Short mmCIF file of C-alpha atoms in Angstrom, two decimals:
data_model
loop_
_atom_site.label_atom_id
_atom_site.label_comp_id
_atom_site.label_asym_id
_atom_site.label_seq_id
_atom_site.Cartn_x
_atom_site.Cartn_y
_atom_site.Cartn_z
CA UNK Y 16 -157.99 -33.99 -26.74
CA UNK Y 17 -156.67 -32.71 -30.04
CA UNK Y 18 -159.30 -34.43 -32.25
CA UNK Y 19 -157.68 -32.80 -35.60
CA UNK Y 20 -154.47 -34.01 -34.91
CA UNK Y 21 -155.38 -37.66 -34.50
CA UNK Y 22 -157.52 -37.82 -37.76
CA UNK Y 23 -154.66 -36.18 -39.79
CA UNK Y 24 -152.05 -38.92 -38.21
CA UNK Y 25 -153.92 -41.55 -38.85
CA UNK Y 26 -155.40 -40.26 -42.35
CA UNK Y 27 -151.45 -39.65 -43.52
CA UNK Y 28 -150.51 -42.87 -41.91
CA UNK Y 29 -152.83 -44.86 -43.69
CA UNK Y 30 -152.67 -43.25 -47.19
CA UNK Y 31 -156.01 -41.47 -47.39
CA UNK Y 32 -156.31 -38.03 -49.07
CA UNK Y 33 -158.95 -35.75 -47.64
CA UNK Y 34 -161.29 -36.28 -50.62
CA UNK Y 35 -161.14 -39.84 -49.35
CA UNK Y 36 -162.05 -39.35 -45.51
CA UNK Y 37 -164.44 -36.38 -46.17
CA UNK Y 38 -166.70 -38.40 -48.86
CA UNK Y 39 -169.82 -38.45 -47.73
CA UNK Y 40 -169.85 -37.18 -43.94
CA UNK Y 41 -168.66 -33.31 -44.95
CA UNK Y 42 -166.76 -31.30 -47.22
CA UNK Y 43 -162.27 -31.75 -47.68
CA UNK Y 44 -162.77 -27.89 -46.82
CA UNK Y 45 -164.19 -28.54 -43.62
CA UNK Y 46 -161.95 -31.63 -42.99
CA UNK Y 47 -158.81 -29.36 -43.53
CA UNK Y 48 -160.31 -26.96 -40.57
CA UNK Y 49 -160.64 -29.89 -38.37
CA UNK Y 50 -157.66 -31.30 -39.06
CA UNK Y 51 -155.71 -27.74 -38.25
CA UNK Y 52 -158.38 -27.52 -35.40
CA UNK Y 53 -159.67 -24.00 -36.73
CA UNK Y 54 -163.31 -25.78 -35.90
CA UNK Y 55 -164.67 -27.99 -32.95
CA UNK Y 56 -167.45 -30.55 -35.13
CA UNK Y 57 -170.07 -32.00 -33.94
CA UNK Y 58 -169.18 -35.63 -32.30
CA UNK Y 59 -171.34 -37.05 -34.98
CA UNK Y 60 -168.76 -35.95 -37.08
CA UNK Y 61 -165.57 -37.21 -35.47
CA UNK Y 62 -167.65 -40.34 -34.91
CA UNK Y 63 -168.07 -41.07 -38.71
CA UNK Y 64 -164.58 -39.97 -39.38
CA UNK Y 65 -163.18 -41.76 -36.42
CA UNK Y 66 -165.05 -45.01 -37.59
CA UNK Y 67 -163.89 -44.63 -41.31
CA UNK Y 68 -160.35 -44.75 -40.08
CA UNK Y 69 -161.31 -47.57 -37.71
CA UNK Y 70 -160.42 -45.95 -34.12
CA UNK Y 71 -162.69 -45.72 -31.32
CA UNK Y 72 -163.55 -42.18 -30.96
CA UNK Y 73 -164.04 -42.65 -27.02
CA UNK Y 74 -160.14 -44.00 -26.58
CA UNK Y 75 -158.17 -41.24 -24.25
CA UNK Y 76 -154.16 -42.04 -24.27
CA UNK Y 77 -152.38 -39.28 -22.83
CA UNK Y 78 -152.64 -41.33 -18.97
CA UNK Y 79 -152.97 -44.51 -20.71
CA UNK Y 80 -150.77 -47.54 -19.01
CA UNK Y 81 -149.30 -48.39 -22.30
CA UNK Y 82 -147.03 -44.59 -21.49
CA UNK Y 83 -146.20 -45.63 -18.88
CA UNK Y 84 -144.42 -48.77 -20.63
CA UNK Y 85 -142.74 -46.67 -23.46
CA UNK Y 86 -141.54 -43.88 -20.50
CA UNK Y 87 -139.80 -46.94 -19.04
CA UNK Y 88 -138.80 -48.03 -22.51
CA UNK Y 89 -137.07 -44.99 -23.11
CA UNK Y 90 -135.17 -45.10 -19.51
CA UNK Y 91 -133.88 -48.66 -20.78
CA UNK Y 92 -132.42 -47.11 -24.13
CA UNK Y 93 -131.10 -44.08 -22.59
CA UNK Y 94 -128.93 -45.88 -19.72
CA UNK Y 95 -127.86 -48.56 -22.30
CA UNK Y 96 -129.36 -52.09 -20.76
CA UNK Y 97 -129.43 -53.33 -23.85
CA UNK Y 98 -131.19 -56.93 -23.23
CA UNK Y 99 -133.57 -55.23 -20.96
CA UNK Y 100 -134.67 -52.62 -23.85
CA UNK Y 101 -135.31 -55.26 -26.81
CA UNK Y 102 -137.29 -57.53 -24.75
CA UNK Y 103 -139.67 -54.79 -23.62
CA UNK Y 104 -139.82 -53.75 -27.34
CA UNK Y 105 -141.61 -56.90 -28.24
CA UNK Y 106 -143.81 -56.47 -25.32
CA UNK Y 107 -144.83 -53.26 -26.62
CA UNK Y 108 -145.09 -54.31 -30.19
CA UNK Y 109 -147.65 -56.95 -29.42
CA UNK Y 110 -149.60 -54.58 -27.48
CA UNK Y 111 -152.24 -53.47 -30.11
CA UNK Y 112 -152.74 -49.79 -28.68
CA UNK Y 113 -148.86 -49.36 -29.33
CA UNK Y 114 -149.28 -49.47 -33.15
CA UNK Y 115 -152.90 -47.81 -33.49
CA UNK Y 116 -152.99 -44.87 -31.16
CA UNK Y 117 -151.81 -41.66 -32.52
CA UNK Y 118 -150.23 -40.56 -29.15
CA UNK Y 119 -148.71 -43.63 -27.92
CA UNK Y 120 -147.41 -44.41 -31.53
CA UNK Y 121 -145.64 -41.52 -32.19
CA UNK Y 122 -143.74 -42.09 -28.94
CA UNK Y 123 -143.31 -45.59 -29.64
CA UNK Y 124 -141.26 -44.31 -33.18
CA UNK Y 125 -139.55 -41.34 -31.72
CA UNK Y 126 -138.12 -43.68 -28.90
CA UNK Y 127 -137.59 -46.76 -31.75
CA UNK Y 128 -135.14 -43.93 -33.32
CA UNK Y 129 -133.21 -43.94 -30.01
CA UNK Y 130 -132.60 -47.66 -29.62
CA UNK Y 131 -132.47 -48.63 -33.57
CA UNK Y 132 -129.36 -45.79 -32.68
CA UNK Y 133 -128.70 -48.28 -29.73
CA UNK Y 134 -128.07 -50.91 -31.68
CA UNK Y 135 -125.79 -49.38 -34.36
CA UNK Y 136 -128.88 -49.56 -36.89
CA UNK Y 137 -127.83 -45.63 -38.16
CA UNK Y 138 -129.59 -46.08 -42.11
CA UNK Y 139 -132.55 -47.53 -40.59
CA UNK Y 140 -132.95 -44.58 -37.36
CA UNK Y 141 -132.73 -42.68 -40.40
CA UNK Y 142 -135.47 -44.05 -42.60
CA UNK Y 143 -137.65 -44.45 -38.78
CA UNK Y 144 -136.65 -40.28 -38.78
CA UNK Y 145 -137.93 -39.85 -42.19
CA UNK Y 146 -140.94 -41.29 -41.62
CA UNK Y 147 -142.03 -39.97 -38.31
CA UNK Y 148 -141.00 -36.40 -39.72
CA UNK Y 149 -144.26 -36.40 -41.98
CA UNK Y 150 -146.29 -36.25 -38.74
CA UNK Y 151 -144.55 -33.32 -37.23
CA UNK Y 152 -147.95 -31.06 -37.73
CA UNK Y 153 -149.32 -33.28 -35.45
CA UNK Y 154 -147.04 -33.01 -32.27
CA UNK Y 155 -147.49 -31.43 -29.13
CA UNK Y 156 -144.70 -29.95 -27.12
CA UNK Y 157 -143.63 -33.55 -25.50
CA UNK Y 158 -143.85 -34.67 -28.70
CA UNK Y 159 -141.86 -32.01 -30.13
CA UNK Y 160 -138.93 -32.34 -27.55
CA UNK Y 161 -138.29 -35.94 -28.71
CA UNK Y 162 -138.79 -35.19 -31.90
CA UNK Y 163 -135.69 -32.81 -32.23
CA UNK Y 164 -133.60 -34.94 -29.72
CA UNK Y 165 -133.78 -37.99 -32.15
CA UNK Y 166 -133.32 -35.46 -34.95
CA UNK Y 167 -129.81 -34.34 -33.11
CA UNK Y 168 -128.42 -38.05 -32.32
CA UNK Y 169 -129.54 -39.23 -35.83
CA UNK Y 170 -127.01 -36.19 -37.25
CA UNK Y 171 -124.49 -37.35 -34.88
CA UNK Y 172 -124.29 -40.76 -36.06
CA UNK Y 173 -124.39 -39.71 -39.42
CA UNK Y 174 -121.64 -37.18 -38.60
CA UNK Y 175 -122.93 -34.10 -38.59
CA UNK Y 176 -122.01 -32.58 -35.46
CA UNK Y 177 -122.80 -29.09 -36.29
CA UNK Y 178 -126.58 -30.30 -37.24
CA UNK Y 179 -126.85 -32.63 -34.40
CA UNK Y 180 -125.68 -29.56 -31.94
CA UNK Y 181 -128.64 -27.07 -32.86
CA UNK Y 182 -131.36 -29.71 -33.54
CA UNK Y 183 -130.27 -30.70 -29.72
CA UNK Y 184 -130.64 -26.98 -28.84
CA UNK Y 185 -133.61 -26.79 -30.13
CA UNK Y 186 -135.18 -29.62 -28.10
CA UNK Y 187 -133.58 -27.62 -25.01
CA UNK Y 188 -135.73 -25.02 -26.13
CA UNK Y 189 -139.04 -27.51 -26.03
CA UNK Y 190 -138.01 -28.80 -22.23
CA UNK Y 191 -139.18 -25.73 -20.21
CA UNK Y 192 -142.45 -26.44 -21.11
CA UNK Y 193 -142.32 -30.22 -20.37
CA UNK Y 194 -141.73 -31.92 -17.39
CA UNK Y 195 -138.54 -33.99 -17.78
CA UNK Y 196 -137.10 -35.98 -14.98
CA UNK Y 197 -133.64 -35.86 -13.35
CA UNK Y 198 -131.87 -38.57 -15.34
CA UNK Y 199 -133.38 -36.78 -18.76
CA UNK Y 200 -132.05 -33.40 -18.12
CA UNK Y 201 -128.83 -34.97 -17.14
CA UNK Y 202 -129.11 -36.75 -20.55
CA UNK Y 203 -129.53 -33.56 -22.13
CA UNK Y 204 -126.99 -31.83 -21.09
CA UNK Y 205 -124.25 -34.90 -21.73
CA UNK Y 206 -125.46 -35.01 -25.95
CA UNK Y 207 -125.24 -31.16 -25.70
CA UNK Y 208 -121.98 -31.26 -24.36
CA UNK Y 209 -120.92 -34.45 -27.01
CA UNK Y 210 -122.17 -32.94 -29.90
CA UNK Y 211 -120.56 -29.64 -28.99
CA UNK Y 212 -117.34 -31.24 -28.80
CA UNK Y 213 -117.34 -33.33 -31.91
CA UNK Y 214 -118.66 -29.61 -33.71
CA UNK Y 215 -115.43 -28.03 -31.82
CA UNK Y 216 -117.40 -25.31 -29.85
CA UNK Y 217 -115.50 -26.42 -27.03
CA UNK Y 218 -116.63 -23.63 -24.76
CA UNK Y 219 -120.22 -24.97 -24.82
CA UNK Y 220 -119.20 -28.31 -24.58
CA UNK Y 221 -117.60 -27.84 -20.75
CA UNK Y 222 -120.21 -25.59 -20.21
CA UNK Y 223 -123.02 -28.72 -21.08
CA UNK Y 224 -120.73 -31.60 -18.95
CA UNK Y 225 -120.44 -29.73 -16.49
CA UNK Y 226 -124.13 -29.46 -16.01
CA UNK Y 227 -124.75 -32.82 -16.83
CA UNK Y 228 -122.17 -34.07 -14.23
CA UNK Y 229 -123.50 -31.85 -11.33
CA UNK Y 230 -126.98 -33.73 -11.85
CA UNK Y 231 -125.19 -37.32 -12.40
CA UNK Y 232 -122.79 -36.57 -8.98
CA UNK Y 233 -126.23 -35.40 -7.02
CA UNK Y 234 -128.04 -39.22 -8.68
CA UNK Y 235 -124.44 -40.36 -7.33
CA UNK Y 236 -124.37 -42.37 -10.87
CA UNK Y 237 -120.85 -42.83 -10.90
CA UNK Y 238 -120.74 -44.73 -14.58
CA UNK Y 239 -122.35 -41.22 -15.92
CA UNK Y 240 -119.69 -38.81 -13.72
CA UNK Y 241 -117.22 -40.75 -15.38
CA UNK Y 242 -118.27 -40.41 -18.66
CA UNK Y 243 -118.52 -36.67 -18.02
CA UNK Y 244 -114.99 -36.73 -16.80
CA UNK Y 245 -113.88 -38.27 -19.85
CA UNK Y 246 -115.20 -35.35 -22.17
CA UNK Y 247 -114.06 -32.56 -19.75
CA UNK Y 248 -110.59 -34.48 -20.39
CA UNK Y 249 -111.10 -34.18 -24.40
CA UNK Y 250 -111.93 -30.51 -24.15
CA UNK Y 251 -109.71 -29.54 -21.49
CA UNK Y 252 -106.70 -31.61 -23.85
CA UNK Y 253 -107.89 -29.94 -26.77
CA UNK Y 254 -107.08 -26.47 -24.70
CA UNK Y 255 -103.45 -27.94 -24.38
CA UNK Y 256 -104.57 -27.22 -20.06
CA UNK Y 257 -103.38 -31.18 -20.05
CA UNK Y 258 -103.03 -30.69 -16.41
CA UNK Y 259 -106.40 -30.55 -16.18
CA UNK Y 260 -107.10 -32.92 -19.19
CA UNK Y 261 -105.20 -35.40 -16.76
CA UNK Y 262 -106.74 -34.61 -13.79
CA UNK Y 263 -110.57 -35.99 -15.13
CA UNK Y 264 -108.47 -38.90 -16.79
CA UNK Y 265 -107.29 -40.22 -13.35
CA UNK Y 266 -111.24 -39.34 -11.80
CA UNK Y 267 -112.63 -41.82 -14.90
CA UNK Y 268 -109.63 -44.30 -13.72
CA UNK Y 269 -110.65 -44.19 -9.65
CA UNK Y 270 -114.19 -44.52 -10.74
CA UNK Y 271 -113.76 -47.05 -13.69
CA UNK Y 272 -111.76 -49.00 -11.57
CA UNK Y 273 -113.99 -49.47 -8.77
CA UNK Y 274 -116.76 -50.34 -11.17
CA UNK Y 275 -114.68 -52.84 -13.26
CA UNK Y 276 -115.53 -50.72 -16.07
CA UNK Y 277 -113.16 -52.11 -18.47
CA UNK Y 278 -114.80 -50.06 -21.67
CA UNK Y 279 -114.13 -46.77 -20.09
CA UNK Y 280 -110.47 -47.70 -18.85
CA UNK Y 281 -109.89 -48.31 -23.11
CA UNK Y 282 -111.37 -44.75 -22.78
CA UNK Y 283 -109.05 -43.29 -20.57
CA UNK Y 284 -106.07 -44.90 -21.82
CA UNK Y 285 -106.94 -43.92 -25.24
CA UNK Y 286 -107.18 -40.31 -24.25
CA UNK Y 287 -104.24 -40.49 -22.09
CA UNK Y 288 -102.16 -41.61 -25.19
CA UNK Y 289 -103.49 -38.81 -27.99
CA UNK Y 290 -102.08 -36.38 -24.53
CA UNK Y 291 -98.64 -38.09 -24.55
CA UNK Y 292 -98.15 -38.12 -28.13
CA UNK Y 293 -99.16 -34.54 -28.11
CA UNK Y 294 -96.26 -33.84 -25.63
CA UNK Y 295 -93.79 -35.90 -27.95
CA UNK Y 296 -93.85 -38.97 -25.08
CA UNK Y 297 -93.95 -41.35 -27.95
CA UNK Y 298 -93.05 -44.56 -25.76
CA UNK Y 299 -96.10 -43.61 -23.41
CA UNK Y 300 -98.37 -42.60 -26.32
CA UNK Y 301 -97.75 -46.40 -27.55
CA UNK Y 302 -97.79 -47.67 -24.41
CA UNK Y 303 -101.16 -46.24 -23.54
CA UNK Y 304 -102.69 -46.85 -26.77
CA UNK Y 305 -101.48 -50.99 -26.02
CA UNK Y 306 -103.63 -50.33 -22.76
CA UNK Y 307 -106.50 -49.00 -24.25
CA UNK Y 308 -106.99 -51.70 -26.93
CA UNK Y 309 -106.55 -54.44 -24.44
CA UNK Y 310 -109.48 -52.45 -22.21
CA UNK Y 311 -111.54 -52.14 -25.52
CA UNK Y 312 -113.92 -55.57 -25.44
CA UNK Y 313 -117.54 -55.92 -24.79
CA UNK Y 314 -119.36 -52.43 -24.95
CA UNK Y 315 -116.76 -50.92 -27.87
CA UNK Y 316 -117.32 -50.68 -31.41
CA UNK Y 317 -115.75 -51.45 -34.32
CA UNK Y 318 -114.92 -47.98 -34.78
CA UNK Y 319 -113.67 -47.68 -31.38
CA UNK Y 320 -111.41 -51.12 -31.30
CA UNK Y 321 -109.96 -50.01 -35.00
CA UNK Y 322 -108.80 -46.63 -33.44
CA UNK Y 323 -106.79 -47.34 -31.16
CA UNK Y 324 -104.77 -50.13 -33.84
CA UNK Y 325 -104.81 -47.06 -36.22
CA UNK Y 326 -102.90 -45.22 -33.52
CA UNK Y 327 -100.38 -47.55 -33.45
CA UNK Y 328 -100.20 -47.40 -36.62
CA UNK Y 329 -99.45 -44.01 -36.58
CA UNK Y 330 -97.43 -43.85 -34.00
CA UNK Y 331 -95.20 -46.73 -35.23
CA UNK Y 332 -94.56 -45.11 -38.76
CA UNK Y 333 -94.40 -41.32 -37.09
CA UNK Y 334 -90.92 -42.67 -35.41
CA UNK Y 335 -90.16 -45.18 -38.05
CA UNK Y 336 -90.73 -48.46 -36.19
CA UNK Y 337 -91.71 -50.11 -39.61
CA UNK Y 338 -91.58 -53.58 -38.58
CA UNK Y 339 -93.89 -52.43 -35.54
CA UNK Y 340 -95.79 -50.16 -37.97
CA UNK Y 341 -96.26 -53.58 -40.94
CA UNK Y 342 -97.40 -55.53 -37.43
CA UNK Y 343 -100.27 -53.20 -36.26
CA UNK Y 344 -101.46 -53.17 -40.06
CA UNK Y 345 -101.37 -56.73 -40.04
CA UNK Y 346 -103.20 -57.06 -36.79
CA UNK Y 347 -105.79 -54.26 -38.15
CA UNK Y 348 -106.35 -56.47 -41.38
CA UNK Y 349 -107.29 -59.23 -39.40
CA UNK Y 350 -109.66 -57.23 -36.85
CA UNK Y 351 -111.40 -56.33 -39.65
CA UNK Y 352 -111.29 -59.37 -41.29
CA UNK Y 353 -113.47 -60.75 -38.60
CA UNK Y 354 -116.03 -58.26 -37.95
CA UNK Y 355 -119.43 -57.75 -40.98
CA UNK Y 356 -119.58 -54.04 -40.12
CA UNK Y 357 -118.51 -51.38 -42.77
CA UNK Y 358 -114.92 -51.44 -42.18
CA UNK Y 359 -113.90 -49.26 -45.94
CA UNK Y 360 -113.02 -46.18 -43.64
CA UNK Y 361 -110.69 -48.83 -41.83
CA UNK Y 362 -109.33 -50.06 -44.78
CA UNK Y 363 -108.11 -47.15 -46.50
CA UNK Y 364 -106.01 -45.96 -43.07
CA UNK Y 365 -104.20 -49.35 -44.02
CA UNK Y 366 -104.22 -48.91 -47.57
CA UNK Y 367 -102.60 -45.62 -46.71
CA UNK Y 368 -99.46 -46.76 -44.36
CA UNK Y 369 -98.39 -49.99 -46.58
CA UNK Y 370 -98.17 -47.75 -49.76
CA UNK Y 371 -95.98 -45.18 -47.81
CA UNK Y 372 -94.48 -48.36 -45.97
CA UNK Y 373 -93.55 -50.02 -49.49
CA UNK Y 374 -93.18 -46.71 -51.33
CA UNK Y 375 -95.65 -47.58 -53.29
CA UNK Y 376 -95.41 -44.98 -56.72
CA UNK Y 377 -99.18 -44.50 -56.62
CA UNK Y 378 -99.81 -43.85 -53.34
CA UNK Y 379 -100.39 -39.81 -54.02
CA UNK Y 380 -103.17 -40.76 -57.00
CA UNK Y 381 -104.52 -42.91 -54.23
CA UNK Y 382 -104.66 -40.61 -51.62
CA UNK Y 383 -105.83 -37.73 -54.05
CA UNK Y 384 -108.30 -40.10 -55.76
CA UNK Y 385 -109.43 -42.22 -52.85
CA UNK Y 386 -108.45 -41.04 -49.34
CA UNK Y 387 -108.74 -37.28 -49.33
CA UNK Y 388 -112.23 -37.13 -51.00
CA UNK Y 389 -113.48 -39.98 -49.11
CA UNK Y 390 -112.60 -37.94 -45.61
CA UNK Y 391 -114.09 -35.17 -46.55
CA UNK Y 392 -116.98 -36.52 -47.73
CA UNK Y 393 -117.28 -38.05 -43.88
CA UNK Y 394 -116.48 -34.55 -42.47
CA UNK Y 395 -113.40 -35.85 -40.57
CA UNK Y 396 -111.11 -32.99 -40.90
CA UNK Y 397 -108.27 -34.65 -39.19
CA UNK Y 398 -107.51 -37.13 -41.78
CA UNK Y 399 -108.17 -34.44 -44.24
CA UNK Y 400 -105.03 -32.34 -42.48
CA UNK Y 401 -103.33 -35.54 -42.07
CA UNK Y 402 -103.25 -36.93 -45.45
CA UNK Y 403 -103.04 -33.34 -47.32
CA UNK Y 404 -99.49 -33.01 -45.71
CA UNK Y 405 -98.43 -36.00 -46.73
CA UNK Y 406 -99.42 -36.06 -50.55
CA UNK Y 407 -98.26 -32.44 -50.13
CA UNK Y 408 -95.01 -33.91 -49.38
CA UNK Y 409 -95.03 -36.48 -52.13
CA UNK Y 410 -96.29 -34.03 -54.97
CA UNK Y 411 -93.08 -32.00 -54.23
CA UNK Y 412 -91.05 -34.94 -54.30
CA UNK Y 413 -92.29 -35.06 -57.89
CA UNK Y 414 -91.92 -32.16 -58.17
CA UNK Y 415 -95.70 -30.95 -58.80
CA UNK Y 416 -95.10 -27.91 -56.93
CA UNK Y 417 -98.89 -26.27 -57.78
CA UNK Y 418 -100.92 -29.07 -56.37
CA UNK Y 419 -98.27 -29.96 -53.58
CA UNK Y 420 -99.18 -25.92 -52.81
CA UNK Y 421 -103.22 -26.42 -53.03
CA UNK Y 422 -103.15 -29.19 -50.87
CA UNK Y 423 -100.84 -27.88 -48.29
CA UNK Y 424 -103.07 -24.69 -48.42
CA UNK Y 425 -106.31 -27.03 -47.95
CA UNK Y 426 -104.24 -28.55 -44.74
CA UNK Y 427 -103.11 -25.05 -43.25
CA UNK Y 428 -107.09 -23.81 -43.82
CA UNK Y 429 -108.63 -26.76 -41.87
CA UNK Y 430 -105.76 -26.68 -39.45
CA UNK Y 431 -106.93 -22.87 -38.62
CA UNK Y 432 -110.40 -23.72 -38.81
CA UNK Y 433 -110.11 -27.04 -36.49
CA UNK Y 434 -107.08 -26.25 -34.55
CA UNK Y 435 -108.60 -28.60 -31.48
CA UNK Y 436 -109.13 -31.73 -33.54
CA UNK Y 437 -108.14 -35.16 -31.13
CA UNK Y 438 -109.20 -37.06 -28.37
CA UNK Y 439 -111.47 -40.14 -28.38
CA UNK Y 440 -114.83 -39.83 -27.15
CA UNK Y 441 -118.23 -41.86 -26.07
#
């Protein structure tokens, strides 16, 4: 057992410098050795330092039942069974060794990041992050693999793909020397392949779900395959190969359908839609996207419900169905009327259409004060593109040909940059 390690977790976690624990039993120099486990002490030593920090010096954890508990814990988040996963949190909670052993805690927080994730809790995975973070010194290699797997899904949800992506990598890089089960490789592989995606290395990305959907078809997990089948689609779309975009599409539709998985149908139909407005099918694009939102209850987010209204939105004003166009924002205004979430991303999409709608005379300020600045700040580069043309347009309608020019240059940059921008994903 790594003696140092536990006495400088529990020192850090409880506020004591090394003055503090050293006084009296040996010298902060030889502390510091222990604690980087330069030196083996005597166990008369750990004993008096053990005590000071109140732990029992004879307590072993790394076979202890209470692992056993978090490993199935983890299996809960990871798969989603959301009831199942907070009720076995509060088991765990009230279990004292959960809280006060150095192994069993760390695992405990690394695995809290995951389901505070879980629950849409992103500020507060963060702060868990942040905290856990100070005790890096004190991983092993187990340790170490979760570590940098929470570090890559707490980037993603704070939309950073390109972070989330290597962080993720670099956990790869801690699971050859673990042992990780089926269902976690496969779980590997499918944030490797989403975070690649969402950070447009789109090469990687099929490369990733297609290893993570080899190990979901041999588990014959069909609710997995599908959601494989649904970034293969994105990717393969983002190609313009929407033969084979379509092809995964109907797969997620056979399987989704046979499950009665109405949240991946929205998925599907959603996808199917960005395709057919990509192709200039503008009836099927709206047609789809009606689909999609009337798929999208239970398991999808606010986020996820608002998009597909937003591409109706879009849609409707693209081939100047304003009444259509003034209905969707209305129906959008009231979606988010009803929900407590952050909706301010939401809002300005709205904010955007009834200015142009109304031809409102301020809409370029807004969308140079407000919108622009507000999607980049959020990294989403298609909005960027999106709403750069159009106060590109409206500058030269006013005849402001220099900034009409820097903004249509910012547009034609990102466009180069992010050519493969679209598609919904999980």
């Amino acid at each position: 057992m790594e003696y140092g390690k536990v006495l400088r977790f529990h020192r850090v976690k409880q506020g004591l410098t090394q003055n503090q624990l050293a006084d009296g039993i040996i010298s902060p120099a030889y502390l510091s050795k222990i604690e980087n486990d330069q030196t083996v002490p005597a166990f008369e030593v750990l004993e008096h330092l053990y005590e000071r920090l109140g732990l029992d010096f004879h307590d072993s954890s790394y076979h202890h039942p209470s692992k056993e508990s978090l490993k199935e814990w983890y299996e809960m988040i990871v798969f989603k069974r959301k009831e199942e996963a907070r009720e076995l949190k509060e088991e765990l909670i009230q279990q004292k060794d959960t809280l006060n052993n150095h192994h069993l805690y760390i695992f405990f927080e690394l695995f809290r990041i995951r389901h505070l994730l879980l629950e849409n809790e992103v500020e507060e995975a963060y702060e868990a992050w942040k905290n856990i973070r100070q005790h890096e010194d004190t991983f092993d290699d187990e340790m170490e693999y979760y570590f940098h797997l929470s570090s890559g899904l707490v980037s993603y949800y704070r939309g950073d793909f390109e972070d989330s992506y290597l962080k993720l990598m670099e956990a790869k890089n801690y699971s050859v020397s673990i042992d990780l089960e089926d269902w976690e490789e496969s779980d590997l592989y499918y944030l490797l392949a989403l975070s690649a995606s969402q950070a447009n290395n789109i090469s990687a990305s099929i490369f990733n779900a297609d290893q993570a959907l080899t190990i979901y078809q041999q588990q014959y997990n069909l609710v997995k395959s599908a959601d494989c089948h649904i970034l293969l689609g994105i990717n393969y779309g983002r190609l313009k190969n929407y033969g084979k975009a379509l092809e995964n599409y109907h797969l997620v539709s056979k399987i989704a359908t046979q499950t009665q998985d109405n949240y991946q149908l929205g998925l599907v139909y959603h996808n199917i839609g960005v395709i057919e407005s990509r192709r200039g099918n503008f009836e099927a694009a709206l047609m789809n996207y009606q689909k999609s939102l009337s798929y999208k209850t239970g398991r999808a987010s606010v986020h996820e419900i608002f998009e597909a209204i937003y591409c109706l939105v879009f849609e409707t004003y693209k081939i100047g169905r304003l009444d259509d166009c003034k209905k969707w924002i209305s129906e959008g205004q009231t979606y988010l009327d009803s929900t407590t979430r952050d909706t301010s991303t939401a809002r300005i999409h709205l904010n955007i259409y009834t200015m142009l709608i109304n031809k409102d005379v301020t809409t370029a300020q807004y969308l140079e004060n407000v919108a622009i600045p507000h999607f980049q700040e959020k990294k989403q580069h298609r909005f960027v593109i999106r709403y750069c043309m159009i106060v590109s347009d409206l500058l030269e309608a006013e005849r402001s040909y220099k900034k009409s020019s820097r903004y249509l240059r910012l547009a034609i940059d990102l466009l180069n940059k992010y050519s493969n921008l679209g598609g919904m994903l999980l």
